[in-house]
Structure formats: C-alpha cells, structure tokens
C-alpha cells in the first residue's frame, strides 16, 4: 500500500512538472536576435526592440538596420560633428563618424549617460529600448501573421514604420522606399 501511494505521488509530481514546463514554454514570447537577420518583434509590441543585436561602426556597420537607425536619428534632430542636423542624404545605411556622433548625442538626450562624451555610440538593447518609447502604434493588430502600423515620433520629425506579418520592421529609407530592417545587407546605399 505504501509503495503504491509513493509511486502515485511521484507520477503526479512528474505530470505536474511537465505540464508547468509546457505552459511556461508556450506562454513565453519569442525573442529577436541578430541571427534572425532582421529587427523583429513578436506578439505584443512592447519590448520588441529591447532584445536586438548591436549596430555600430564595428558591428553591422553597413546594413538596412543601420539605415532604420539613421531615420530615428533624423527624427530626433541629432547633430553631426559639423553641427548640421542629420538629413535625408545622411540616411545611407553606413554607420560612420556622423552616425556615431549623432548616436552619442541621442544616448545623452535619452538620459542613458551624463554627457555625449560618456556615450559609447553603439546601438544596443538599452538604446533600442529608449528609442522604442517614441514608437506610436497607429493601427493593425498584433496577432501572428498580421501587420502593425506605427509612427516614430521624434522631437523634430515623424516617420512611418510597420511590423509585417513575419514580425519584421519596415520603414521608409531616405528615398522614400519601403525597406525591411535587416542586419546582413544594405539596401539603402
């Protein structure tokens, strides 16, 4: 009798553990990473950009993801080293000195550092997370396979974006063509 009770308890505990694990796996949101190839989001919009890879002068420096970041720099009126503001002609997908300088300025303005000189000029999870606060949902639904529409509302300009049915972020480049924000190629050149 004791043997059957202990065995029954063990079986019940095992079933409960398996069910709990399955529920945890099925309810956790998928996370984006550079290996996905795109700036991407899943399910709810909040937090889409907080798990992205790093783009910088040394990482994915020529990419359509960099081009999307340059749209954000322009939207906020970020300055280049010359003091001139980031313009349409600066949106080329190359993370050079102008983009690095403007990124440091924006990291400072976002409150991530005390001064631009203390910023690293790399767009990683913290910088992406701070930028996402300016992404305003304007339409669409978040169910899998559906498109969600946004307006990125910078301090100076706004720019339209969307997250397509595959979860890939799409934006308008400097020539007003729709581009998917990918890490592996530069379609903005």
PDB file of C-alpha atoms in Angstrom:
ATOM      1  CA  UNK A   1       0.000   0.000   0.000  1.00  0.00           C
ATOM      2  CA  UNK A   2       2.753   2.476   0.897  1.00  0.00           C
ATOM      3  CA  UNK A   3       4.607   1.575  -2.320  1.00  0.00           C
ATOM      4  CA  UNK A   4       1.586   2.399  -4.490  1.00  0.00           C
ATOM      5  CA  UNK A   5       0.960   5.699  -2.690  1.00  0.00           C
ATOM      6  CA  UNK A   6       4.571   6.840  -3.095  1.00  0.00           C
ATOM      7  CA  UNK A   7       4.587   5.730  -6.717  1.00  0.00           C
ATOM      8  CA  UNK A   8       1.310   7.588  -7.352  1.00  0.00           C
ATOM      9  CA  UNK A   9       2.696  10.735  -5.752  1.00  0.00           C
ATOM     10  CA  UNK A  10       5.832  10.577  -7.874  1.00  0.00           C
ATOM     11  CA  UNK A  11       3.786  10.099 -11.041  1.00  0.00           C
ATOM     12  CA  UNK A  12       1.528  13.018 -10.093  1.00  0.00           C
ATOM     13  CA  UNK A  13       4.520  15.244  -9.358  1.00  0.00           C
ATOM     14  CA  UNK A  14       6.113  14.308 -12.678  1.00  0.00           C
ATOM     15  CA  UNK A  15       2.926  15.088 -14.612  1.00  0.00           C
ATOM     16  CA  UNK A  16       2.545  18.432 -12.811  1.00  0.00           C
ATOM     17  CA  UNK A  17       6.174  19.365 -13.529  1.00  0.00           C
ATOM     18  CA  UNK A  18       5.801  18.512 -17.218  1.00  0.00           C
ATOM     19  CA  UNK A  19       2.573  20.495 -17.502  1.00  0.00           C
ATOM     20  CA  UNK A  20       4.127  23.518 -15.779  1.00  0.00           C
ATOM     21  CA  UNK A  21       7.150  23.376 -18.081  1.00  0.00           C
ATOM     22  CA  UNK A  22       4.979  23.107 -21.177  1.00  0.00           C
ATOM     23  CA  UNK A  23       2.882  26.085 -20.093  1.00  0.00           C
ATOM     24  CA  UNK A  24       5.989  28.163 -19.420  1.00  0.00           C
ATOM     25  CA  UNK A  25       7.386  27.373 -22.852  1.00  0.00           C
ATOM     26  CA  UNK A  26       4.164  28.060 -24.691  1.00  0.00           C
ATOM     27  CA  UNK A  27       3.445  31.375 -22.966  1.00  0.00           C
ATOM     28  CA  UNK A  28       6.905  32.910 -23.164  1.00  0.00           C
ATOM     29  CA  UNK A  29       7.342  35.349 -26.058  1.00  0.00           C
ATOM     30  CA  UNK A  30       9.912  34.594 -28.707  1.00  0.00           C
ATOM     31  CA  UNK A  31      12.928  36.832 -28.629  1.00  0.00           C
ATOM     32  CA  UNK A  32      14.573  38.510 -31.558  1.00  0.00           C
ATOM     33  CA  UNK A  33      18.257  38.229 -32.185  1.00  0.00           C
ATOM     34  CA  UNK A  34      20.737  39.140 -34.882  1.00  0.00           C
ATOM     35  CA  UNK A  35      20.641  35.530 -36.091  1.00  0.00           C
ATOM     36  CA  UNK A  36      17.032  36.185 -37.189  1.00  0.00           C
ATOM     37  CA  UNK A  37      18.588  38.579 -39.701  1.00  0.00           C
ATOM     38  CA  UNK A  38      16.108  41.399 -39.041  1.00  0.00           C
ATOM     39  CA  UNK A  39      14.958  43.875 -36.438  1.00  0.00           C
ATOM     40  CA  UNK A  40      11.923  41.908 -35.475  1.00  0.00           C
ATOM     41  CA  UNK A  41       9.163  41.644 -32.920  1.00  0.00           C
ATOM     42  CA  UNK A  42       6.599  39.088 -31.889  1.00  0.00           C
ATOM     43  CA  UNK A  43       3.184  39.214 -30.238  1.00  0.00           C
ATOM     44  CA  UNK A  44       2.769  42.381 -28.184  1.00  0.00           C
ATOM     45  CA  UNK A  45       4.723  45.403 -29.393  1.00  0.00           C
ATOM     46  CA  UNK A  46       6.159  46.475 -26.037  1.00  0.00           C
ATOM     47  CA  UNK A  47       9.759  45.338 -25.755  1.00  0.00           C
ATOM     48  CA  UNK A  48      10.211  44.467 -29.441  1.00  0.00           C
ATOM     49  CA  UNK A  49      13.476  46.383 -29.689  1.00  0.00           C
ATOM     50  CA  UNK A  50      14.949  45.616 -26.251  1.00  0.00           C
ATOM     51  CA  UNK A  51      16.458  42.297 -27.344  1.00  0.00           C
ATOM     52  CA  UNK A  52      18.019  43.381 -30.627  1.00  0.00           C
ATOM     53  CA  UNK A  53      21.653  42.974 -31.556  1.00  0.00           C
ATOM     54  CA  UNK A  54      24.200  45.774 -31.552  1.00  0.00           C
ATOM     55  CA  UNK A  55      24.742  48.007 -34.558  1.00  0.00           C
ATOM     56  CA  UNK A  56      27.743  50.327 -34.557  1.00  0.00           C
ATOM     57  CA  UNK A  57      30.783  51.370 -36.574  1.00  0.00           C
ATOM     58  CA  UNK A  58      32.185  47.894 -35.866  1.00  0.00           C
ATOM     59  CA  UNK A  59      29.058  45.710 -35.874  1.00  0.00           C
ATOM     60  CA  UNK A  60      26.654  45.529 -38.826  1.00  0.00           C
ATOM     61  CA  UNK A  61      28.041  48.896 -39.900  1.00  0.00           C
ATOM     62  CA  UNK A  62      26.633  48.653 -43.424  1.00  0.00           C
ATOM     63  CA  UNK A  63      23.083  47.386 -43.113  1.00  0.00           C
ATOM     64  CA  UNK A  64      19.459  48.251 -43.579  1.00  0.00           C
ATOM     65  CA  UNK A  65      19.160  48.064 -39.758  1.00  0.00           C
ATOM     66  CA  UNK A  66      21.656  50.949 -39.634  1.00  0.00           C
ATOM     67  CA  UNK A  67      19.526  52.774 -42.204  1.00  0.00           C
ATOM     68  CA  UNK A  68      16.480  52.433 -39.932  1.00  0.00           C
ATOM     69  CA  UNK A  69      18.538  53.786 -37.025  1.00  0.00           C
ATOM     70  CA  UNK A  70      19.550  56.775 -39.147  1.00  0.00           C
ATOM     71  CA  UNK A  71      15.842  57.513 -39.735  1.00  0.00           C
ATOM     72  CA  UNK A  72      15.480  57.650 -35.955  1.00  0.00           C
ATOM     73  CA  UNK A  73      18.483  59.986 -35.629  1.00  0.00           C
ATOM     74  CA  UNK A  74      16.948  62.318 -38.217  1.00  0.00           C
ATOM     75  CA  UNK A  75      13.553  62.182 -36.499  1.00  0.00           C
ATOM     76  CA  UNK A  76      15.150  63.441 -33.281  1.00  0.00           C
ATOM     77  CA  UNK A  77      17.191  66.183 -34.980  1.00  0.00           C
ATOM     78  CA  UNK A  78      20.510  64.631 -33.976  1.00  0.00           C
ATOM     79  CA  UNK A  79      23.580  66.673 -34.972  1.00  0.00           C
ATOM     80  CA  UNK A  80      26.612  65.569 -36.960  1.00  0.00           C
ATOM     81  CA  UNK A  81      30.137  66.606 -35.824  1.00  0.00           C
ATOM     82  CA  UNK A  82      29.820  69.709 -38.065  1.00  0.00           C
ATOM     83  CA  UNK A  83      26.798  70.831 -36.042  1.00  0.00           C
ATOM     84  CA  UNK A  84      24.458  70.343 -39.003  1.00  0.00           C
ATOM     85  CA  UNK A  85      21.484  68.123 -38.310  1.00  0.00           C
ATOM     86  CA  UNK A  86      21.149  64.613 -39.690  1.00  0.00           C
ATOM     87  CA  UNK A  87      19.446  64.955 -43.079  1.00  0.00           C
ATOM     88  CA  UNK A  88      17.815  62.723 -45.692  1.00  0.00           C
ATOM     89  CA  UNK A  89      21.116  62.497 -47.585  1.00  0.00           C
ATOM     90  CA  UNK A  90      22.778  61.068 -44.455  1.00  0.00           C
ATOM     91  CA  UNK A  91      20.444  58.054 -44.485  1.00  0.00           C
ATOM     92  CA  UNK A  92      22.663  55.627 -46.391  1.00  0.00           C
ATOM     93  CA  UNK A  93      22.943  52.589 -44.097  1.00  0.00           C
ATOM     94  CA  UNK A  94      26.632  53.208 -43.287  1.00  0.00           C
ATOM     95  CA  UNK A  95      27.455  53.591 -39.578  1.00  0.00           C
ATOM     96  CA  UNK A  96      30.300  56.079 -39.996  1.00  0.00           C
ATOM     97  CA  UNK A  97      31.542  59.056 -37.949  1.00  0.00           C
ATOM     98  CA  UNK A  98      28.357  61.112 -38.480  1.00  0.00           C
ATOM     99  CA  UNK A  99      26.119  58.265 -37.278  1.00  0.00           C
ATOM    100  CA  UNK A 100      28.407  57.515 -34.324  1.00  0.00           C
ATOM    101  CA  UNK A 101      28.433  61.181 -33.245  1.00  0.00           C
ATOM    102  CA  UNK A 102      24.663  61.528 -33.631  1.00  0.00           C
ATOM    103  CA  UNK A 103      24.106  58.264 -31.716  1.00  0.00           C
ATOM    104  CA  UNK A 104      26.224  59.502 -28.793  1.00  0.00           C
ATOM    105  CA  UNK A 105      24.196  62.710 -28.727  1.00  0.00           C
ATOM    106  CA  UNK A 106      20.920  60.777 -28.741  1.00  0.00           C
ATOM    107  CA  UNK A 107      22.101  58.409 -25.984  1.00  0.00           C
ATOM    108  CA  UNK A 108      22.799  61.505 -23.894  1.00  0.00           C
ATOM    109  CA  UNK A 109      19.412  63.064 -24.738  1.00  0.00           C
ATOM    110  CA  UNK A 110      17.681  59.770 -23.865  1.00  0.00           C
ATOM    111  CA  UNK A 111      19.310  60.045 -20.412  1.00  0.00           C
ATOM    112  CA  UNK A 112      21.426  56.917 -20.811  1.00  0.00           C
ATOM    113  CA  UNK A 113      24.646  58.834 -19.983  1.00  0.00           C
ATOM    114  CA  UNK A 114      25.592  62.142 -18.330  1.00  0.00           C
ATOM    115  CA  UNK A 115      27.202  63.636 -21.454  1.00  0.00           C
ATOM    116  CA  UNK A 116      27.761  62.717 -25.106  1.00  0.00           C
ATOM    117  CA  UNK A 117      31.444  62.099 -24.344  1.00  0.00           C
ATOM    118  CA  UNK A 118      30.440  59.273 -21.971  1.00  0.00           C
ATOM    119  CA  UNK A 119      28.245  57.548 -24.570  1.00  0.00           C
ATOM    120  CA  UNK A 120      29.578  54.553 -26.481  1.00  0.00           C
ATOM    121  CA  UNK A 121      27.919  55.372 -29.821  1.00  0.00           C
ATOM    122  CA  UNK A 122      26.729  51.772 -30.182  1.00  0.00           C
ATOM    123  CA  UNK A 123      23.040  50.965 -30.618  1.00  0.00           C
ATOM    124  CA  UNK A 124      22.360  48.047 -28.299  1.00  0.00           C
ATOM    125  CA  UNK A 125      19.422  46.883 -26.176  1.00  0.00           C
ATOM    126  CA  UNK A 126      19.390  49.947 -23.874  1.00  0.00           C
ATOM    127  CA  UNK A 127      19.487  52.437 -26.745  1.00  0.00           C
ATOM    128  CA  UNK A 128      16.891  50.497 -28.741  1.00  0.00           C
ATOM    129  CA  UNK A 129      14.666  50.289 -25.633  1.00  0.00           C
ATOM    130  CA  UNK A 130      14.909  54.066 -25.120  1.00  0.00           C
ATOM    131  CA  UNK A 131      14.095  54.702 -28.795  1.00  0.00           C
ATOM    132  CA  UNK A 132      11.085  52.394 -28.757  1.00  0.00           C
ATOM    133  CA  UNK A 133       9.345  54.761 -26.333  1.00  0.00           C
ATOM    134  CA  UNK A 134       8.800  57.100 -29.314  1.00  0.00           C
ATOM    135  CA  UNK A 135       7.165  54.414 -31.453  1.00  0.00           C
ATOM    136  CA  UNK A 136       3.426  55.139 -31.507  1.00  0.00           C
ATOM    137  CA  UNK A 137       1.073  52.429 -32.697  1.00  0.00           C
ATOM    138  CA  UNK A 138      -1.343  53.798 -35.304  1.00  0.00           C
ATOM    139  CA  UNK A 139      -3.164  50.682 -36.497  1.00  0.00           C
ATOM    140  CA  UNK A 140      -3.175  46.979 -37.226  1.00  0.00           C
ATOM    141  CA  UNK A 141      -3.358  44.034 -34.856  1.00  0.00           C
ATOM    142  CA  UNK A 142      -0.703  42.025 -33.017  1.00  0.00           C
ATOM    143  CA  UNK A 143      -1.966  38.524 -33.754  1.00  0.00           C
ATOM    144  CA  UNK A 144       0.612  36.312 -35.510  1.00  0.00           C
ATOM    145  CA  UNK A 145       0.723  36.923 -39.253  1.00  0.00           C
ATOM    146  CA  UNK A 146      -0.787  40.420 -39.001  1.00  0.00           C
ATOM    147  CA  UNK A 147       0.723  43.837 -39.717  1.00  0.00           C
ATOM    148  CA  UNK A 148       1.038  46.552 -37.074  1.00  0.00           C
ATOM    149  CA  UNK A 149       1.475  50.206 -38.138  1.00  0.00           C
ATOM    150  CA  UNK A 150       3.489  52.851 -36.280  1.00  0.00           C
ATOM    151  CA  UNK A 151       4.620  56.422 -36.419  1.00  0.00           C
ATOM    152  CA  UNK A 152       8.029  57.071 -34.924  1.00  0.00           C
ATOM    153  CA  UNK A 153       7.556  60.479 -33.281  1.00  0.00           C
ATOM    154  CA  UNK A 154      10.961  62.082 -32.838  1.00  0.00           C
ATOM    155  CA  UNK A 155      11.473  65.525 -31.339  1.00  0.00           C
ATOM    156  CA  UNK A 156      11.811  67.092 -34.781  1.00  0.00           C
ATOM    157  CA  UNK A 157      10.100  64.810 -37.312  1.00  0.00           C
ATOM    158  CA  UNK A 158       7.934  61.735 -37.519  1.00  0.00           C
ATOM    159  CA  UNK A 159       8.431  58.748 -39.787  1.00  0.00           C
ATOM    160  CA  UNK A 160       6.125  55.861 -40.657  1.00  0.00           C
ATOM    161  CA  UNK A 161       7.061  52.278 -39.833  1.00  0.00           C
ATOM    162  CA  UNK A 162       5.327  48.934 -39.628  1.00  0.00           C
ATOM    163  CA  UNK A 163       5.897  45.411 -38.360  1.00  0.00           C
ATOM    164  CA  UNK A 164       4.864  42.996 -41.099  1.00  0.00           C
ATOM    165  CA  UNK A 165       3.215  39.589 -40.747  1.00  0.00           C
ATOM    166  CA  UNK A 166       6.602  37.926 -40.242  1.00  0.00           C
ATOM    167  CA  UNK A 167       7.399  40.354 -37.398  1.00  0.00           C
ATOM    168  CA  UNK A 168       9.985  42.278 -39.456  1.00  0.00           C
ATOM    169  CA  UNK A 169      10.163  46.046 -39.005  1.00  0.00           C
ATOM    170  CA  UNK A 170       9.700  48.003 -42.235  1.00  0.00           C
ATOM    171  CA  UNK A 171      10.475  51.712 -42.690  1.00  0.00           C
ATOM    172  CA  UNK A 172      10.877  54.330 -45.421  1.00  0.00           C
ATOM    173  CA  UNK A 173      14.506  54.955 -46.420  1.00  0.00           C
ATOM    174  CA  UNK A 174      15.964  58.326 -47.486  1.00  0.00           C
ATOM    175  CA  UNK A 175      14.452  57.954 -50.970  1.00  0.00           C
ATOM    176  CA  UNK A 176      11.050  57.005 -49.519  1.00  0.00           C
ATOM    177  CA  UNK A 177      11.259  53.320 -50.481  1.00  0.00           C
ATOM    178  CA  UNK A 178       9.953  50.699 -48.039  1.00  0.00           C
ATOM    179  CA  UNK A 179      12.838  48.689 -46.557  1.00  0.00           C
ATOM    180  CA  UNK A 180      12.983  45.730 -44.201  1.00  0.00           C
ATOM    181  CA  UNK A 181      15.400  46.420 -41.333  1.00  0.00           C
ATOM    182  CA  UNK A 182      17.934  43.616 -41.824  1.00  0.00           C
ATOM    183  CA  UNK A 183      21.399  43.197 -40.370  1.00  0.00           C
ATOM    184  CA  UNK A 184      23.059  41.387 -43.268  1.00  0.00           C
ATOM    185  CA  UNK A 185      22.727  43.721 -46.247  1.00  0.00           C
ATOM    186  CA  UNK A 186      22.381  47.402 -47.023  1.00  0.00           C
ATOM    187  CA  UNK A 187      19.515  48.240 -49.355  1.00  0.00           C
ATOM    188  CA  UNK A 188      19.779  51.981 -48.631  1.00  0.00           C
ATOM    189  CA  UNK A 189      23.040  52.547 -50.485  1.00  0.00           C
TER     190      UNK A 189
END
